Coordinates of C-alpha atoms and ligand atoms in Angstrom, one line a residue:
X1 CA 20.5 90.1 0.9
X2 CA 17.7 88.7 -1.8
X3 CA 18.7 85.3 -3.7
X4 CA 16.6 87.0 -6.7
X5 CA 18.2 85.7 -10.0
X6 CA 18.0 86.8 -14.0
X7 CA 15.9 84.7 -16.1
X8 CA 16.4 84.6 -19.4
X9 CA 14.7 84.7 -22.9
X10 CA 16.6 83.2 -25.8
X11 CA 16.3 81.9 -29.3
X12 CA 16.7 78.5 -30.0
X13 CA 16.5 78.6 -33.6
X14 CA 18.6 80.7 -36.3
X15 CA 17.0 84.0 -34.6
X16 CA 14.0 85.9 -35.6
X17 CA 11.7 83.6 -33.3
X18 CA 9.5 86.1 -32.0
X19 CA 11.8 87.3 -29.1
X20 CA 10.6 91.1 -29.1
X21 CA 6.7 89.9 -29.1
X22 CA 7.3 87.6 -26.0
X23 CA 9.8 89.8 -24.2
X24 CA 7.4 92.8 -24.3
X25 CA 4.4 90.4 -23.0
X26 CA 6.5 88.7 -20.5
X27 CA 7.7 92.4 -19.1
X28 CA 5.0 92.7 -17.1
X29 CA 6.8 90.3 -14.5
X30 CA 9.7 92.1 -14.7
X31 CA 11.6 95.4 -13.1
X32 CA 14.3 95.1 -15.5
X33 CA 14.4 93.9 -19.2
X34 CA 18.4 93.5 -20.0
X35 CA 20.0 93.1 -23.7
X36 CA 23.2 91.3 -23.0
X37 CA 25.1 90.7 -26.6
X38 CA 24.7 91.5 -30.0
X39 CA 23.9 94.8 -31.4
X40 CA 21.7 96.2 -34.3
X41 CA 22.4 93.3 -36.3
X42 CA 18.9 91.8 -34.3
X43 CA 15.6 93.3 -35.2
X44 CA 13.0 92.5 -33.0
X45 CA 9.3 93.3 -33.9
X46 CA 6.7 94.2 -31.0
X47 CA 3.1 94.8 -31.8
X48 CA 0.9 96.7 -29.6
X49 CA -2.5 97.5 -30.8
X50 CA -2.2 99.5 -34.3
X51 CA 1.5 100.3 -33.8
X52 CA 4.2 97.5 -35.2
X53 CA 7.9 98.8 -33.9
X54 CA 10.8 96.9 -34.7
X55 CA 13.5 97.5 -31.9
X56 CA 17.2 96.5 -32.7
X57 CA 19.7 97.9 -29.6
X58 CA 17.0 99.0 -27.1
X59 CA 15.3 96.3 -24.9
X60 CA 12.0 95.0 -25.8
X61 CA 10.6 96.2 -22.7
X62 CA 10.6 100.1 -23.4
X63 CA 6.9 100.4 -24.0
X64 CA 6.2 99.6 -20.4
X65 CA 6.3 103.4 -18.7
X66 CA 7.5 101.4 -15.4
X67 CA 10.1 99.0 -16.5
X68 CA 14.0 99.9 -16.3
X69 CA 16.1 99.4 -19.5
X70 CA 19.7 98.0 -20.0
X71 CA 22.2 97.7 -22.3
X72 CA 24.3 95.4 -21.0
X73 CA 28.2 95.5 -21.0
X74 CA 28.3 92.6 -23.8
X75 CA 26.2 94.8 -26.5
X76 CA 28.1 96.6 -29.0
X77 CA 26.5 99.7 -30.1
X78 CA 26.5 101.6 -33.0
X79 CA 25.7 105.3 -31.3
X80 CA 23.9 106.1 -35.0
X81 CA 22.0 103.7 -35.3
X82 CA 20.6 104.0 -31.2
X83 CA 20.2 107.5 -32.0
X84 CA 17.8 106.5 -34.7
X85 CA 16.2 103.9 -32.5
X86 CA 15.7 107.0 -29.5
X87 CA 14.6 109.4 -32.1
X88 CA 11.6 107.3 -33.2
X89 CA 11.0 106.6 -29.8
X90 CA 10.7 110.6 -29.1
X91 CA 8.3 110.4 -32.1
X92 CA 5.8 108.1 -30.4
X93 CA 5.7 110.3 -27.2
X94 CA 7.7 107.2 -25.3
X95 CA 9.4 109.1 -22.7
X96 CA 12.5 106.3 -21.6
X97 CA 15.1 108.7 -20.8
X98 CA 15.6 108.1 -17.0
X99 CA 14.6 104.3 -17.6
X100 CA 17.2 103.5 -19.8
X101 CA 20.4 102.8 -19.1
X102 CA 23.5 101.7 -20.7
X103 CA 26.8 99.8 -19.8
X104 CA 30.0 102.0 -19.8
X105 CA 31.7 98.6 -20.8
X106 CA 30.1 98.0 -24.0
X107 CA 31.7 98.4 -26.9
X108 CA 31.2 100.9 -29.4
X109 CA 31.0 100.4 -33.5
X110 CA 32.7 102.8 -35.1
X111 CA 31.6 103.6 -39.0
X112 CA 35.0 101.9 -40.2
X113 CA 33.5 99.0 -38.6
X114 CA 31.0 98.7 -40.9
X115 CA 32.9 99.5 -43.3
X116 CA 35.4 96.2 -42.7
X117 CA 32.5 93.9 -42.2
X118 CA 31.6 95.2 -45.8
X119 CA 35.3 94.7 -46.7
X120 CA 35.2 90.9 -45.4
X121 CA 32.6 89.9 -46.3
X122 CA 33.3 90.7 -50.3
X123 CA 36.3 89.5 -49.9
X124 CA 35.0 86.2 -48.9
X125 CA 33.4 85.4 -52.3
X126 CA 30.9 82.8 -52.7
X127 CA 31.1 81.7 -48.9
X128 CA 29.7 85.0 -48.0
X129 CA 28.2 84.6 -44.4
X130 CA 25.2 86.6 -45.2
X131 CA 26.0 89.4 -42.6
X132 CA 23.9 92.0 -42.0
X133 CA 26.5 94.9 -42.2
X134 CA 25.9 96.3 -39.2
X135 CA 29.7 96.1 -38.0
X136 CA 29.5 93.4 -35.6
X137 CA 31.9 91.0 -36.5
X138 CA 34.9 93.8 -36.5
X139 CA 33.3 95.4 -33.6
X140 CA 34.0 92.3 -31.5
X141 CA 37.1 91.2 -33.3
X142 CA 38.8 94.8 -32.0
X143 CA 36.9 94.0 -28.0
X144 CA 39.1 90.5 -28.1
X145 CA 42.5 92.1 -30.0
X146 CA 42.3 94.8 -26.7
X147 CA 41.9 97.5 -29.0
X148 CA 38.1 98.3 -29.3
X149 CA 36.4 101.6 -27.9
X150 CA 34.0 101.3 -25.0
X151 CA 30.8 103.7 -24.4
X152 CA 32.7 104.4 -20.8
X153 CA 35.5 106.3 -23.0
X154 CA 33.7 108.3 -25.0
X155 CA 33.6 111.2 -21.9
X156 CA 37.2 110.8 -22.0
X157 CA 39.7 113.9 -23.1
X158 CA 41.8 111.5 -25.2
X159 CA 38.7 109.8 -26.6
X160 CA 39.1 112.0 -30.5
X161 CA 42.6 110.7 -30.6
X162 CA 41.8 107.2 -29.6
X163 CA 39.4 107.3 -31.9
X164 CA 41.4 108.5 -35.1
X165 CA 44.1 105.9 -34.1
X166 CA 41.6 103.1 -34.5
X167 CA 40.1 104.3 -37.4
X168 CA 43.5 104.8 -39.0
X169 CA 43.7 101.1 -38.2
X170 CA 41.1 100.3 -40.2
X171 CA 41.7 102.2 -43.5
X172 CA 44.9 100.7 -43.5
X173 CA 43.6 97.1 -43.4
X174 CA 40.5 98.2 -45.8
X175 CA 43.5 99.8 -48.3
X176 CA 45.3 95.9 -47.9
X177 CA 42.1 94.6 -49.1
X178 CA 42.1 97.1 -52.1
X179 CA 38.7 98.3 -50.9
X180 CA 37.8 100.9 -52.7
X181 CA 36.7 103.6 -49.1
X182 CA 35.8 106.6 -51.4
X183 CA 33.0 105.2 -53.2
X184 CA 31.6 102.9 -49.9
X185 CA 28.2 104.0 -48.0
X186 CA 26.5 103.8 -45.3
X187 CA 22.9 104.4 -45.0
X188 CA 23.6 106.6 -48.3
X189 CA 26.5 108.5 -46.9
X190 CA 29.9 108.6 -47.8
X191 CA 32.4 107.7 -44.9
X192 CA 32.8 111.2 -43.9
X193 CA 29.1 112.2 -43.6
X194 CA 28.3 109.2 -41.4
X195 CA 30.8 109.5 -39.1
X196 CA 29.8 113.2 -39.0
X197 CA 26.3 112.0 -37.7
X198 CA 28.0 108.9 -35.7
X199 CA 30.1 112.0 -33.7
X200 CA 26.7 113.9 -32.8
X201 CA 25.4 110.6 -31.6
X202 CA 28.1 110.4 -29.6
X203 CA 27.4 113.8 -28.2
X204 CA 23.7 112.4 -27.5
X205 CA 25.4 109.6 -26.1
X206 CA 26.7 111.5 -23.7
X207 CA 23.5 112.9 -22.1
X208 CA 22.2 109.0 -21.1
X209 CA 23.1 107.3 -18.1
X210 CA 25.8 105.2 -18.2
X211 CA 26.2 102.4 -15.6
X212 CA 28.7 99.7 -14.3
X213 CA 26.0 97.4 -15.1
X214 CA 27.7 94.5 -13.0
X215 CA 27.6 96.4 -10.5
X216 CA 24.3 98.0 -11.0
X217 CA 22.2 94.5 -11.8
X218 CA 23.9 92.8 -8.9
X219 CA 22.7 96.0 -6.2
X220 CA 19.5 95.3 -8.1
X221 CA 19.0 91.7 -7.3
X222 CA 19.8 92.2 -3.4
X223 CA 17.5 94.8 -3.7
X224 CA 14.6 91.9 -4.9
X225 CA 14.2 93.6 -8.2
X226 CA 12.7 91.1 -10.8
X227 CA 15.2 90.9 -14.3
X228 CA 14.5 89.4 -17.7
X229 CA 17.6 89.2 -19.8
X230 CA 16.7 89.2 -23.6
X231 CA 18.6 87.4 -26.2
X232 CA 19.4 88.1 -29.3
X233 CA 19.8 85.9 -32.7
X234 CA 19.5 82.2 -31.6
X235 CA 21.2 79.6 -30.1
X236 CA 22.3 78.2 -34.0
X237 CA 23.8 81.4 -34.2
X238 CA 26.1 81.7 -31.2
X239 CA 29.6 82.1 -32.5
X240 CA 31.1 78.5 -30.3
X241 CA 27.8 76.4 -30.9
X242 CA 26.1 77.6 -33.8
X243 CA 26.4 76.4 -37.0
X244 CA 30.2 78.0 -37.5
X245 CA 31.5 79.7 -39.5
X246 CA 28.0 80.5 -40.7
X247 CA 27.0 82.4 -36.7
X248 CA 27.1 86.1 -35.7
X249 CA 30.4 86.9 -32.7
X250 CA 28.8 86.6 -29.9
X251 CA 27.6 84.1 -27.3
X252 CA 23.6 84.1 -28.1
X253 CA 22.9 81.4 -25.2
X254 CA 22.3 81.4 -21.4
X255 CA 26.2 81.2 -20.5
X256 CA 26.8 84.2 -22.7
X257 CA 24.2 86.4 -19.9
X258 CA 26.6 86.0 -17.2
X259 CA 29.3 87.7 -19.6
X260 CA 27.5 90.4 -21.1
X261 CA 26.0 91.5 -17.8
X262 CA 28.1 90.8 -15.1
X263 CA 26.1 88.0 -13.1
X264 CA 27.3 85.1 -11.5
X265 CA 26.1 81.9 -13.1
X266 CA 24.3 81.1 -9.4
X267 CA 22.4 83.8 -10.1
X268 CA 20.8 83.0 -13.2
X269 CA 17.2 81.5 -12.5
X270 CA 14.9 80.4 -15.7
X271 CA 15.5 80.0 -18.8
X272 CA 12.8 80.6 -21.5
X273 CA 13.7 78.8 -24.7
X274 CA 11.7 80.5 -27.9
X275 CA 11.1 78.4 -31.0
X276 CA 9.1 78.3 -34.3
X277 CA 6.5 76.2 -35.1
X278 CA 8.4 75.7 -37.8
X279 CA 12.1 77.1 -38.9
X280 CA 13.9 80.1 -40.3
X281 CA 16.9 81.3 -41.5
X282 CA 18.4 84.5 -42.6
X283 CA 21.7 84.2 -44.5
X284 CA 24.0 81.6 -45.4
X285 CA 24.9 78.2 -43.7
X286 CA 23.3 75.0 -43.2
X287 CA 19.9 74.4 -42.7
X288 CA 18.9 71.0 -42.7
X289 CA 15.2 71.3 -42.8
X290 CA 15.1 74.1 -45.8
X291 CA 12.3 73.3 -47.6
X292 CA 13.2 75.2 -50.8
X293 CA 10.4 74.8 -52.9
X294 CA 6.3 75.6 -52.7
X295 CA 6.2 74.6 -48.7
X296 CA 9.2 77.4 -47.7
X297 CA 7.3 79.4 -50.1
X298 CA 3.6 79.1 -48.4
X299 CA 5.7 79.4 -44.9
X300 CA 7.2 82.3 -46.0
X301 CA 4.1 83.9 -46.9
X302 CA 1.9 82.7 -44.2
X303 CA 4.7 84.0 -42.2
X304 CA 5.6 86.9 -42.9
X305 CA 9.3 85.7 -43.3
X306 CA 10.8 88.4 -44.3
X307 CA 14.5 89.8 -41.7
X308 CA 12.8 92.8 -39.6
X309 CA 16.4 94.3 -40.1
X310 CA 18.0 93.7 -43.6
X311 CA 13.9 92.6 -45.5
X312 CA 16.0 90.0 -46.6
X313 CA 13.3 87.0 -47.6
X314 CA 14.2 84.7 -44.7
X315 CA 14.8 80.9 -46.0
X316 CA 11.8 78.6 -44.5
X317 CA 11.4 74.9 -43.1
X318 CA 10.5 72.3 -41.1
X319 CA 10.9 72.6 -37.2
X320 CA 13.8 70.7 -36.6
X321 CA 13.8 68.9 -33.3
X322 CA 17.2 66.8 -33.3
X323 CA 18.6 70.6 -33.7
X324 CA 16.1 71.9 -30.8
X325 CA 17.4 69.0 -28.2
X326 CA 20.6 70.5 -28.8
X327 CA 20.2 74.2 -28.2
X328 CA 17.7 72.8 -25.0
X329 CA 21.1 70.9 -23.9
X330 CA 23.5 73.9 -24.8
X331 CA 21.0 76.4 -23.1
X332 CA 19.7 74.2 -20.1
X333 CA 16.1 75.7 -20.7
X334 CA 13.6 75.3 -18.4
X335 CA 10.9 76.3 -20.1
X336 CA 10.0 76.0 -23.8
X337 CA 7.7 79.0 -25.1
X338 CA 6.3 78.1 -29.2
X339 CA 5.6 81.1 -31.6
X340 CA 3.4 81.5 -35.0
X341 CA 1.8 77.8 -34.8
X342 CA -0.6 79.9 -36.4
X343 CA 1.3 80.3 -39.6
X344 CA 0.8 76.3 -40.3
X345 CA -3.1 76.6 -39.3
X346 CA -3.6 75.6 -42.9
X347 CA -1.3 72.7 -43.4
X348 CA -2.9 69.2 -43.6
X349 CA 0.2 67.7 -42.7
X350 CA 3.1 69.2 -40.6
X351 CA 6.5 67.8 -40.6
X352 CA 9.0 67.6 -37.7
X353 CA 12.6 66.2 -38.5
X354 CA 12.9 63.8 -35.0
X355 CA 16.5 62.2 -36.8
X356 CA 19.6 62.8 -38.7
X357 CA 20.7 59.9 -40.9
X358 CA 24.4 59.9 -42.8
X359 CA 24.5 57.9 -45.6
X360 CA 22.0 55.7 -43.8
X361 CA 23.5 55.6 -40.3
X362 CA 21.3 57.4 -37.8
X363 CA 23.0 60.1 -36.0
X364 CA 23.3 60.2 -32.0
X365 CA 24.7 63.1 -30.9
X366 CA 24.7 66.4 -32.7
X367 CA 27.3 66.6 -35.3
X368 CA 30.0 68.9 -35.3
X369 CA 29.4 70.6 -38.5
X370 CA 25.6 70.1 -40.6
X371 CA 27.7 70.4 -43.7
X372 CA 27.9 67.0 -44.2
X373 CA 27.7 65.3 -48.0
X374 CA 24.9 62.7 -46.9
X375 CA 23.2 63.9 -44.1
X376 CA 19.4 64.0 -43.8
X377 CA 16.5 64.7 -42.0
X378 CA 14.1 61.8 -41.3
X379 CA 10.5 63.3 -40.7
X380 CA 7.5 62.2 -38.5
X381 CA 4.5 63.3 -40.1
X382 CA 1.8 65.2 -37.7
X383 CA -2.2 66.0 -38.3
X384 CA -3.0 69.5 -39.0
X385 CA -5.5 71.1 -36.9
X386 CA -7.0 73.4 -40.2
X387 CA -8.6 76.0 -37.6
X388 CA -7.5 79.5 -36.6
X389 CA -6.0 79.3 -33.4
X390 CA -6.3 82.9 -32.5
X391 CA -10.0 82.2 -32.4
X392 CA -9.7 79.5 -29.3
X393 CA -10.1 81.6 -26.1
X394 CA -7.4 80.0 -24.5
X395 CA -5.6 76.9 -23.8
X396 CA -9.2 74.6 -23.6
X397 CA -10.3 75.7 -26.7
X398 CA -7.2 75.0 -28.4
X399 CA -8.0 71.8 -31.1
X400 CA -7.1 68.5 -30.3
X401 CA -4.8 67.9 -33.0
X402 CA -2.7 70.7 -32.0
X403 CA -2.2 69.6 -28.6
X404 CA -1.3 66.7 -30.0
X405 CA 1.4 68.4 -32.2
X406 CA 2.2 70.1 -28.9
X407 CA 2.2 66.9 -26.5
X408 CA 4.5 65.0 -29.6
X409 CA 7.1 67.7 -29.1
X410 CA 7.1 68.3 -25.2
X411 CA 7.7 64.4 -25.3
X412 CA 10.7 64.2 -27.5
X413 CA 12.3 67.5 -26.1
X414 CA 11.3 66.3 -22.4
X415 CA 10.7 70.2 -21.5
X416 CA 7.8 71.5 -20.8
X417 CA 5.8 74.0 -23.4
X418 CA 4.4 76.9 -20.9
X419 CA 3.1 79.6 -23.4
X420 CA 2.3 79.3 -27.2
X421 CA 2.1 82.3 -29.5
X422 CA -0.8 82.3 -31.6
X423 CA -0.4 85.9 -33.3
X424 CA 1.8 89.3 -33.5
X425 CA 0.0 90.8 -31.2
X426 CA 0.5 90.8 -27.0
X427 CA -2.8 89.9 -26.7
X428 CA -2.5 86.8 -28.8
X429 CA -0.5 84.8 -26.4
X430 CA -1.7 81.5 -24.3
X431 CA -0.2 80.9 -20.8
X432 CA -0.5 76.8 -20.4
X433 CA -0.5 76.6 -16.5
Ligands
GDP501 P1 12.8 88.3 -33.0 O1 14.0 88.8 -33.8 O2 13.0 87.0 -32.4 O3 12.2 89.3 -32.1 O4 11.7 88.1 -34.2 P2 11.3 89.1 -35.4 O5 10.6 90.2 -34.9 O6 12.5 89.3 -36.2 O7 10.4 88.1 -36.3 C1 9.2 87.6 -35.8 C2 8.0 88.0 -36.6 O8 6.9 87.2 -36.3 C3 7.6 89.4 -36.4 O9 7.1 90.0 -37.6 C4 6.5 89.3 -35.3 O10 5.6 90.3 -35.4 C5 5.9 88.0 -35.8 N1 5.3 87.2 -34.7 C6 5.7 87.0 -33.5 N2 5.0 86.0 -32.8 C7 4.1 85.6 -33.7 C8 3.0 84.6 -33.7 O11 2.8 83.9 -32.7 N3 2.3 84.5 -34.8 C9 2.5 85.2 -36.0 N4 1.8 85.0 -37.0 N5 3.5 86.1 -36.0 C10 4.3 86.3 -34.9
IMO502 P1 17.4 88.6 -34.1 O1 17.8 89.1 -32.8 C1 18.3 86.4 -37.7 C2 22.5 86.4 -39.0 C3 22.8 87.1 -40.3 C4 24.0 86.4 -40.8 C5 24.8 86.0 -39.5 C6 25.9 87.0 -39.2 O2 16.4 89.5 -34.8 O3 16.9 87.2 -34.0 P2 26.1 89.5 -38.4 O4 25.4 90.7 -38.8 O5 26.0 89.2 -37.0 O6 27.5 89.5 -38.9 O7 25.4 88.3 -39.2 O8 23.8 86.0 -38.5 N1 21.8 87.2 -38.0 C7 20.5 87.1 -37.7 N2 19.6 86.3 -38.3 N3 18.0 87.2 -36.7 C8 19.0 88.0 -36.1 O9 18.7 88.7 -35.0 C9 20.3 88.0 -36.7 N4 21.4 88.6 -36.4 C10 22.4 88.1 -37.2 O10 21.7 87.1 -41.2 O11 23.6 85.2 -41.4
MG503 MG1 14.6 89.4 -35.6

């Protein structure tokens, strides 16, 4: 038998750190490029040559003709919203069909899911979490209360009646709430027309190949097949270390792989840690770094920052490298991979936070909650490099003062930074041997 393990790429931020781009570069390694947890709530952006594509359920390795595809058992899908994803796919010419494969165990989202996250999150007031609506919070909350649907059901004779049950379920709590169902929708539809298109998806649904991906990943390993498992969100995001309540429901870091595709944590091999140069956020919650004025703005801007799923402006600061220790602890990276350096190519200063300080006492370990009165950021101050970076070749021709900036933070995370993304593209990537 082969002792081949899964690595793993993960954000270590609040999400959108470039973890399509480097997943689709980094597939070339790989056999098998494996989504283990989230859903469409993630949005991540590949660009290859003239064509940008912005993938939310279907791994970021699909536009390599010779790489398997998973949707792992901890993914909760919304069959609509793949169906979209597969459709557009079809409209490139991407032929995926006998290279993608999905998890009987993961959980499906059913239109009245989306329909309570709506109902939550208005009833929630001003401490809105800033979800993006795509019914994963229910969709989990029904997987842990044992009464959730699962993709391995839907071929099931009693699967209509299951489903009407459960849906039942939900108007009733939706009617508690007062929520007003007839006037709700979804992607411009009324209840009753989505779920008309949700049940032909299903139908479509059908015609994939579903796996016991436990099964399937392990046979794959012994086999010595090579497998990348791509996260979604970010470590700050993970429902039990993120920055709670403000996270997403499910487990975003490396322990959360062995759950969402059945792998023993002895098998688990590297793990890639993705960061900003700098910091984002979509949504509400603490963010310690926010630099809500003309910086976040020219970040922003520079950056693109706007959420590849909800085009939501995305709130912008400072990289924040008391937070990154952290996530490096939670995640036990390996290796630390830096995207969109680029993006500060203009700054004649660049500011990392390297403390926390409440009401004047310096912080050792990371605090339980970042909604503290009197906490803040103490900043080092780094020299900009002013020079395109995308220009430099390779890792020689990178300027001095940005291996500085890249020396000050291997030294305070102690991990070492083995590829830097200097642009959107595939091409604009630098491998630091
Ligand atoms: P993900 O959710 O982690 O996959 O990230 P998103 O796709 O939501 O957001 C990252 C954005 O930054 C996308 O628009 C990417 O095309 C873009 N991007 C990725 N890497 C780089 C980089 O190194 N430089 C620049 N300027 N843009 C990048
Ligand atoms: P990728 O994979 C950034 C945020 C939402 C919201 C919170 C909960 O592209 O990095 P949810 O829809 O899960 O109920 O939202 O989490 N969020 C993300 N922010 N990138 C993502 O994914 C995100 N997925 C969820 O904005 O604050
Ligand atoms: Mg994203």
């Amino acid at each position: 038998m082969n002792d081949n393990k899964v690595d793993v790429l993960l954000g270590l931020q609040w999400g959108d750190e470039g973890k399509g781009k480097v997943v689709d570069f980094l597939s070339e390694k790989y056999d098998v490029i494996a989504r283990f947890h989230g859903g469409a709530n993630a949005g991540h952006t590949l660009k290859i040559g003239n064509l940008t594509h912005v993938l939310h359920l279907i791994p970021s390795g699909i536009f390599h003709s010779d790489k398997l595809n998973i949707i792992g058992s901890g993914v909760v899908i919304d069959p609509y919203i793949f169906k979209h994803e597969c459709d557009d796919l079809h409209n490139l010419s991407v032929k995926f069909e006998d290279r993608l494969l999905i998890a009987k165990r993961a959980h499906l989202i059913l239109p009245t899911h989306r329909m309570l996250d709506a109902v939550y999150e208005s009833s929630k007031g001003a401490n809105k979490i800033g979800s993006t609506l795509k019914g994963i919070g229910p969709a989990y909350t029904d997987k842990v209360a044992r009464l959730g649907l699962r993709v391995g059901d839907i071929k099931d004779e009693a699967f209509q009646s299951k489903y009407e049950a459960l849906k039942k379920q939900h108007l009733d709590i939706a009617k508690s709430y007062g929520f007003d169902c007839c006037s709700f929708r979804i992607e411009n539809m009324t209840l009753e027309e989505y779920e008309k298109e949700w049940l032909a998806a299903i139908e479509y649904l059908k015609s994939l190949q579903l796996i016991d991906c436990e099964c399937y990943i392990n046979h794959l390993l012994d086999e010595g097949k090579t497998v990348l498992a791509e996260g979604a969100q970010g470590t700050m995001l993970d429902v039990d270390f993120g920055t709670y309540p403000f996270v997403t429901s499910s487990s975003s870091i490396s322990s959360g792989v062995c759950l969402g595709l059945g792998v023993p944590p002895n098998r688990i091999g590297k793990i890639f840690g993705i960061a900003k140069a700098y910091c984002t956020r979509v949504g509400a919650g603490p963010f310690p770094t926010e630099q809500d004025n003309e910086t976040g703005e020219m970040l922003r801007l520079k950056g693109g920052e706007y959420g590849a799923t909800t085009g939501r402006p995305r709130r912008c600061g400072w990289i924040d490298l008391v937070q990154l220790k952290y996530s490096i602890m939670i995640n036990g990276v390996t290796d630390l991979i830096i995207t969109k350096p680029d993006v500060l190519n203009q700054f004649d200063t660049i500011k990392a936070c390297t403390s926390y300080y409440l009401y004047g006492k310096q912080l050792i370990d990371y605090p339980y909650s970042l909604m503290l009165d009197g906490l803040v950021p103490h900043y080092d101050q780094i020299e900009g490099w002013k020079t395109d970076l995308s220009a430099a070749g390779g890792y020689i021709g990178l300027p001095k003062n940005f291996k500085n900036y890249l020396s000050f933070i291997e030294d305070y995370l102690k991990t070492k930074i083995n590829v830097i993304s200097v642009g959107p593209d595939r091409k604009e990537t630098i491998f630091i041997e």
